Tab-separated table of C-alpha atoms in Angstrom:
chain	number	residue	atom	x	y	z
A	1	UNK	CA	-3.166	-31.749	-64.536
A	2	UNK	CA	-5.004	-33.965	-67.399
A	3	UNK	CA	-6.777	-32.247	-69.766
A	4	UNK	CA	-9.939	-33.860	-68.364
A	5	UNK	CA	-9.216	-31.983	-65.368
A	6	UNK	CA	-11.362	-28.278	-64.990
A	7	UNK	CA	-8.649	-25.210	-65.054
A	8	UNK	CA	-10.706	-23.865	-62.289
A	9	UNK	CA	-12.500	-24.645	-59.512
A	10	UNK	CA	-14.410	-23.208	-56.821
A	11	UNK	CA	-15.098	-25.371	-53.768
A	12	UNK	CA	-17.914	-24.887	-51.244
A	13	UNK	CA	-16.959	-20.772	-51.205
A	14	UNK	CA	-19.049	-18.574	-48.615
A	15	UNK	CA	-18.235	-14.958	-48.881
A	16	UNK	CA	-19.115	-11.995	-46.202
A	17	UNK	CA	-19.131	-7.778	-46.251
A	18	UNK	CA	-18.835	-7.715	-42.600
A	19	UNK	CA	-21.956	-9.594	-40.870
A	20	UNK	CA	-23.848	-10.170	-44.485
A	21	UNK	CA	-23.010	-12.980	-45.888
A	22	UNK	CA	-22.654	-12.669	-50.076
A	23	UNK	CA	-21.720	-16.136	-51.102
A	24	UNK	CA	-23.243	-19.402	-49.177
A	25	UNK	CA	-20.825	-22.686	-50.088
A	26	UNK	CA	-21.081	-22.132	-54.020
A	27	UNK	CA	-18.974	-24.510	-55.966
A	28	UNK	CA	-18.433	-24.165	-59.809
A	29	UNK	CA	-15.791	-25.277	-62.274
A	30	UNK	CA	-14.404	-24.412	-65.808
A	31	UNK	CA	-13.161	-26.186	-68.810
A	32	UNK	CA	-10.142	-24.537	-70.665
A	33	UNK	CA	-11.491	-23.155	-73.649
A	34	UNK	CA	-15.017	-22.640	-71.666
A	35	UNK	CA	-16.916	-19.832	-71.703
A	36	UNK	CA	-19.393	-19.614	-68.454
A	37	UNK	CA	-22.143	-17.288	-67.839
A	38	UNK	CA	-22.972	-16.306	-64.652
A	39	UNK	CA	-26.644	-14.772	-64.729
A	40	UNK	CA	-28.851	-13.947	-61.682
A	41	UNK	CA	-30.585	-10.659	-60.596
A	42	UNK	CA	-28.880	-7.915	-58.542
A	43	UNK	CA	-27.338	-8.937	-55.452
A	44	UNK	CA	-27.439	-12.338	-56.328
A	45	UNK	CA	-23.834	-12.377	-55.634
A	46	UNK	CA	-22.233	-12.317	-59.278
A	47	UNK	CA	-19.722	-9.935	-58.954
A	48	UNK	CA	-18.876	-10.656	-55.417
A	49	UNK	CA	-17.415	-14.656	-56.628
A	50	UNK	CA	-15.566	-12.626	-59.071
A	51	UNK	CA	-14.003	-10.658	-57.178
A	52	UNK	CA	-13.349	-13.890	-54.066
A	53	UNK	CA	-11.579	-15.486	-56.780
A	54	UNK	CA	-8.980	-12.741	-57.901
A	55	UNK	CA	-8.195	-12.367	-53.900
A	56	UNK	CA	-10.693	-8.877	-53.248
A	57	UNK	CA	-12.898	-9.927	-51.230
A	58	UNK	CA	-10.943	-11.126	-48.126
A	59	UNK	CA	-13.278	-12.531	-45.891
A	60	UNK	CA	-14.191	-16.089	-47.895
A	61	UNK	CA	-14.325	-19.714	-46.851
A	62	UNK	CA	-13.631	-22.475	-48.865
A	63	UNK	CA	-11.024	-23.291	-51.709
A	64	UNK	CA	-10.538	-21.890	-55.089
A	65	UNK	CA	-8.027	-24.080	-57.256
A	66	UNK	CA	-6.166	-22.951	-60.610
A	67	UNK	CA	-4.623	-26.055	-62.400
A	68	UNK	CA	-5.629	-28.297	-59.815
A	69	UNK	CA	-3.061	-25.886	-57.443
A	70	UNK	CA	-4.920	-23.950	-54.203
A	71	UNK	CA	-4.541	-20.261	-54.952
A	72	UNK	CA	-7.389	-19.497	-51.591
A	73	UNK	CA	-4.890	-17.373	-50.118
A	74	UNK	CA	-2.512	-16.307	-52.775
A	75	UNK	CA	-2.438	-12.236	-52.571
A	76	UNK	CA	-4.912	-9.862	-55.177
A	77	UNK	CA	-1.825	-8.831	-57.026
A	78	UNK	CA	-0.607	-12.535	-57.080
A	79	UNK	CA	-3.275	-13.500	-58.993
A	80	UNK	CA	-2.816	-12.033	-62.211
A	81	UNK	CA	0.569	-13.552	-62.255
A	82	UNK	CA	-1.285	-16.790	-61.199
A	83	UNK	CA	-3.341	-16.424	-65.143
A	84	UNK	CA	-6.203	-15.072	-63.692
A	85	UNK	CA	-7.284	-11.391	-65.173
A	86	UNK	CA	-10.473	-9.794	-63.932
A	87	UNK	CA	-11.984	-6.776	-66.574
A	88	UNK	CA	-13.687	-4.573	-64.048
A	89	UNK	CA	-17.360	-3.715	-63.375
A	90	UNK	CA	-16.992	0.030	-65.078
A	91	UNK	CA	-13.896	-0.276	-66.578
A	92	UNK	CA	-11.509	1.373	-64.195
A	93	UNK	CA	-8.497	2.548	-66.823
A	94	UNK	CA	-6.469	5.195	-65.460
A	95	UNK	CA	-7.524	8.363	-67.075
A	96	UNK	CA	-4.083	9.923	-66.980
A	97	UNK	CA	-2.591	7.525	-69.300
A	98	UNK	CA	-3.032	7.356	-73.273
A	99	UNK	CA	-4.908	4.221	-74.604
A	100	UNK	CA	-1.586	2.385	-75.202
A	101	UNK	CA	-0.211	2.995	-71.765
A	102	UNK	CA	-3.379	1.378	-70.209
A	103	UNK	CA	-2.686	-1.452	-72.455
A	104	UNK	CA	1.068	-1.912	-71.618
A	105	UNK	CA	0.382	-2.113	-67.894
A	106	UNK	CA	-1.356	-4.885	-68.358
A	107	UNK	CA	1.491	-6.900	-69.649
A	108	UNK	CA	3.390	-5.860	-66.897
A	109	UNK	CA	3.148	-9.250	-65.047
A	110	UNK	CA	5.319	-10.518	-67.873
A	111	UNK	CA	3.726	-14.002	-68.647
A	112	UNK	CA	4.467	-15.796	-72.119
A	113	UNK	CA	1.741	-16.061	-74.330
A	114	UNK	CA	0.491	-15.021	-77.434
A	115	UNK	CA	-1.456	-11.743	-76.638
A	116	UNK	CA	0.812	-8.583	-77.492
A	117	UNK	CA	-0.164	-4.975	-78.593
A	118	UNK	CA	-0.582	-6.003	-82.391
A	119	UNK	CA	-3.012	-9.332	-81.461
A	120	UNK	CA	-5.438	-6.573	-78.792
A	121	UNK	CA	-4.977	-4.002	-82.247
A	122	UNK	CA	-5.969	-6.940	-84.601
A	123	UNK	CA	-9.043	-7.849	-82.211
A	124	UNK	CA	-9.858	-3.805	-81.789
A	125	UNK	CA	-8.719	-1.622	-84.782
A	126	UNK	CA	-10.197	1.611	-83.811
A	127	UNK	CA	-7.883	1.074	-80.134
A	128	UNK	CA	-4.631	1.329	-82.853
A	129	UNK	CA	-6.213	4.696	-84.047
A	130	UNK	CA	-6.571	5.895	-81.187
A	131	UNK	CA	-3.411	4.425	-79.139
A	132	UNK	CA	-2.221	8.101	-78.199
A	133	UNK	CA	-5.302	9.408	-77.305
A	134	UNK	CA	-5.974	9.940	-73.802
A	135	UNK	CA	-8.306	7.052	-72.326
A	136	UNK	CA	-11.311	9.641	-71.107
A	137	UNK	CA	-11.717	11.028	-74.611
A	138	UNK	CA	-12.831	7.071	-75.846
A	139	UNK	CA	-16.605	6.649	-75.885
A	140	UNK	CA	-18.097	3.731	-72.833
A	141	UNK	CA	-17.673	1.667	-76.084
A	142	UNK	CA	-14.201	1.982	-76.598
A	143	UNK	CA	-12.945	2.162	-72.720
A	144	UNK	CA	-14.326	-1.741	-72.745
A	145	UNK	CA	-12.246	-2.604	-75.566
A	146	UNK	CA	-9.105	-0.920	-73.496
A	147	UNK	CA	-10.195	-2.334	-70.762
A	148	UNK	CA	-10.826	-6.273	-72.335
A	149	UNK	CA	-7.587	-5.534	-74.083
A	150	UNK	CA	-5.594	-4.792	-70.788
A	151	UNK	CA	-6.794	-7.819	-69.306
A	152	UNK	CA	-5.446	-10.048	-72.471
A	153	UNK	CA	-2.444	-8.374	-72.009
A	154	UNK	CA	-1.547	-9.974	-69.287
A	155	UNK	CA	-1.855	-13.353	-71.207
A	156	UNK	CA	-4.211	-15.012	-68.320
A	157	UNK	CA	-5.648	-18.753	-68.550
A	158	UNK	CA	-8.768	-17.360	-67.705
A	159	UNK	CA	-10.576	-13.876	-68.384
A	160	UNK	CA	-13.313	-12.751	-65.743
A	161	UNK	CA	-15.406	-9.742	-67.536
A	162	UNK	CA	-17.697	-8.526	-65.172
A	163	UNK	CA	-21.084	-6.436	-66.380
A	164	UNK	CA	-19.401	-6.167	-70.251
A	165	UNK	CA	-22.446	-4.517	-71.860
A	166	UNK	CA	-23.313	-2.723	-68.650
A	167	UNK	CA	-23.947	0.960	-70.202
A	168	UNK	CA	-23.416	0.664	-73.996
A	169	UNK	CA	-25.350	0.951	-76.826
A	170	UNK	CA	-26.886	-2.266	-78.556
A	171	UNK	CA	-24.581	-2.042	-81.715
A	172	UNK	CA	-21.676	-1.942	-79.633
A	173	UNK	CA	-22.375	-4.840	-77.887
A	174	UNK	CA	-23.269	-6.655	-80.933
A	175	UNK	CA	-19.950	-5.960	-81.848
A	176	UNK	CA	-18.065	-7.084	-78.724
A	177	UNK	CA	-20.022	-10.196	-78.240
A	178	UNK	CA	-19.246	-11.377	-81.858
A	179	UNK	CA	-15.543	-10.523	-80.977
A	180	UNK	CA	-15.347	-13.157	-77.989
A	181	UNK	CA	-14.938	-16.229	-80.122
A	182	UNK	CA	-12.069	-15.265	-81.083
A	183	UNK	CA	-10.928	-14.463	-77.462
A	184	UNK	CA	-11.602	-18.445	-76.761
A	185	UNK	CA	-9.850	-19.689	-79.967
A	186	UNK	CA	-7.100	-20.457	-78.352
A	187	UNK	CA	-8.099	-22.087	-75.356
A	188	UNK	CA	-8.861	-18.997	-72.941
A	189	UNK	CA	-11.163	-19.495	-70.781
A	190	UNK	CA	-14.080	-17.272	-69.629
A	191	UNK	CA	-16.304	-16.245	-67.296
A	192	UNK	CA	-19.208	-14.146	-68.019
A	193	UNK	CA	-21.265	-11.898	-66.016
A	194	UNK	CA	-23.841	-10.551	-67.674
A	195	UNK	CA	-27.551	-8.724	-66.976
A	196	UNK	CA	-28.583	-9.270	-70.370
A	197	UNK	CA	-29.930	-13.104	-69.826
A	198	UNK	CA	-30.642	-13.533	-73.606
A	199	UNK	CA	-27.171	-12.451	-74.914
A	200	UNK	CA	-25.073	-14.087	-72.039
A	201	UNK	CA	-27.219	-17.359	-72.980
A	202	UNK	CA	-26.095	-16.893	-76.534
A	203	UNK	CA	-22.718	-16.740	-76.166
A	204	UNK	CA	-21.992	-19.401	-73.313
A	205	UNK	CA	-21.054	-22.863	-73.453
A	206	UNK	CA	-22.770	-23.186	-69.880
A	207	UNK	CA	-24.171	-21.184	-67.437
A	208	UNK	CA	-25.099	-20.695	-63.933
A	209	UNK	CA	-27.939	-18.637	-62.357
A	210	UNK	CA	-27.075	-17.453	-58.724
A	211	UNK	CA	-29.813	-16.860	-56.204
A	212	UNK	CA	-28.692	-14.979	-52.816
A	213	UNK	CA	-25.606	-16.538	-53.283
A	214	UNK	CA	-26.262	-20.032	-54.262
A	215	UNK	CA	-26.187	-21.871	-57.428
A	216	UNK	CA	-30.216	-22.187	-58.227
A	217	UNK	CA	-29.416	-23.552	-61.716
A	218	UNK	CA	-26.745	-24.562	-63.936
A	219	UNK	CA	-26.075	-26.577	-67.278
A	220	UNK	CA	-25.781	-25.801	-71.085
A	221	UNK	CA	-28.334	-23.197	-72.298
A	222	UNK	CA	-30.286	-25.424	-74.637
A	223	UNK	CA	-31.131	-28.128	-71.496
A	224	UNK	CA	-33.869	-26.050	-69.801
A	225	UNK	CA	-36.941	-24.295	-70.872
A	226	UNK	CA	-37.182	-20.402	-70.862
A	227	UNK	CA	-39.476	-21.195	-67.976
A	228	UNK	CA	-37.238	-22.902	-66.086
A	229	UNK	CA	-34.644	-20.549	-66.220
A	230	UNK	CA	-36.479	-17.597	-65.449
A	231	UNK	CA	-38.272	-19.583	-62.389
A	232	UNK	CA	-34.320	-20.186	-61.042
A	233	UNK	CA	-33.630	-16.010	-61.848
A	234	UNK	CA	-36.211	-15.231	-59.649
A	235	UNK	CA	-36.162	-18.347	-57.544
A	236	UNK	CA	-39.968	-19.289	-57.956
């Protein structure tokens, strides 16, 4: 693989949930280093080519390539050890472990890299204060950091965070979005999903709007008007 080369790709992907189809032939790569934004009203399909690509939804055509090798049919829990770590729509940390055990099992897979416990406590503080604490007691806040931090734990090539700011308060997703540079400093790549059009476009080196499961727009944020990008969101 040159460095010219994308880290990921997605190639002509249609998705189903039974008879309704989710995703129709959407392609899309990413640079290492990249962070992509996907943006697109509800149902446009978002979440469901997250999920294809980390193996959980299981009825998919097409090919999905990491480092130029096919990973279509390599197995969910393959995946992760592939250097692909998706941070859940809601979270999902197990509430019977402390803060720090939720954070260990994400290193589990046992990849080399850089991210440890002291780089996610470096990059979250108050997670350090609270490592003992049981991972309900955490505010919606704090259970993203745990749940961001998991996923770095695992020491992936690329990060999927899925709905970030979905539920939290405005200063706390200040503060998380100003905390992603970092998480791309060292070549990480991301990809975004994201309600809040304005802040995804702010953050991304690139985005894509999906419509009904296609790709209605894509580029680098400052190419297209406001209008145009809205008329793509809502596909008028």
């Amino acid at each position: 693989m040159s460095l010219s080369d994308p880290l990921l790709s997605v190639e002509n992907l249609s998705a189903f949930y039974g008879d309704a189809q989710a995703l129709a032939g959407l392609s899309l790569t990413l640079a290492r280093g990249e962070m992509l934004a996907l943006i697109g009203a509800n149902g446009a399909g978002k979440s469901t080519l997250l999920r294809s690509i980390v193996g959980l939804v299981p009825n998919r055509k097409g090919a999905i390539r990491l480092r130029g090798a096919d990973i279509t049919n390599v197995p969910a829990f393959g995946i992760v050890a592939q250097g692909i770590a998706l941070v859940p729509e809601g979270r999902r940390l197990f509430p019977s472990l402390s803060v720090e055990e939720n954070l260990l099992l994400g290193g589990k897979v046992g990849r080399p890299g850089d991210w440890n416990l002291n780089m996610v406590y470096d990059l979250f503080p108050i997670l350090q204060e609270k490592r003992r604490a049981p991972s309900t007691s955490l505010s919606g806040g704090q259970q993203q950091m745990v749940a961001i931090g998991r996923g770095l734990m695992s020491n992936p090539d690329v990060l999927l965070l899925d709905e970030v700011s979905l539920g939290l308060a405005p200063v706390v997703i200040k503060d998380i979005y100003q905390l992603l540079p970092r998480i791309t400093d060292n070549g990480l790549s991301v990809i975004l999903v994201e309600q809040d059009v304005n802040r995804a476009l702010g953050a991304a080196d690139r985005f894509i709007c999906m419509l009904e499961g296609r790709v209605s727009l894509e580029g680098r944020p400052d190419a297209f008007s406001r209008e145009q990008i809205t008329n793509a969101y809502f596909g008028t």
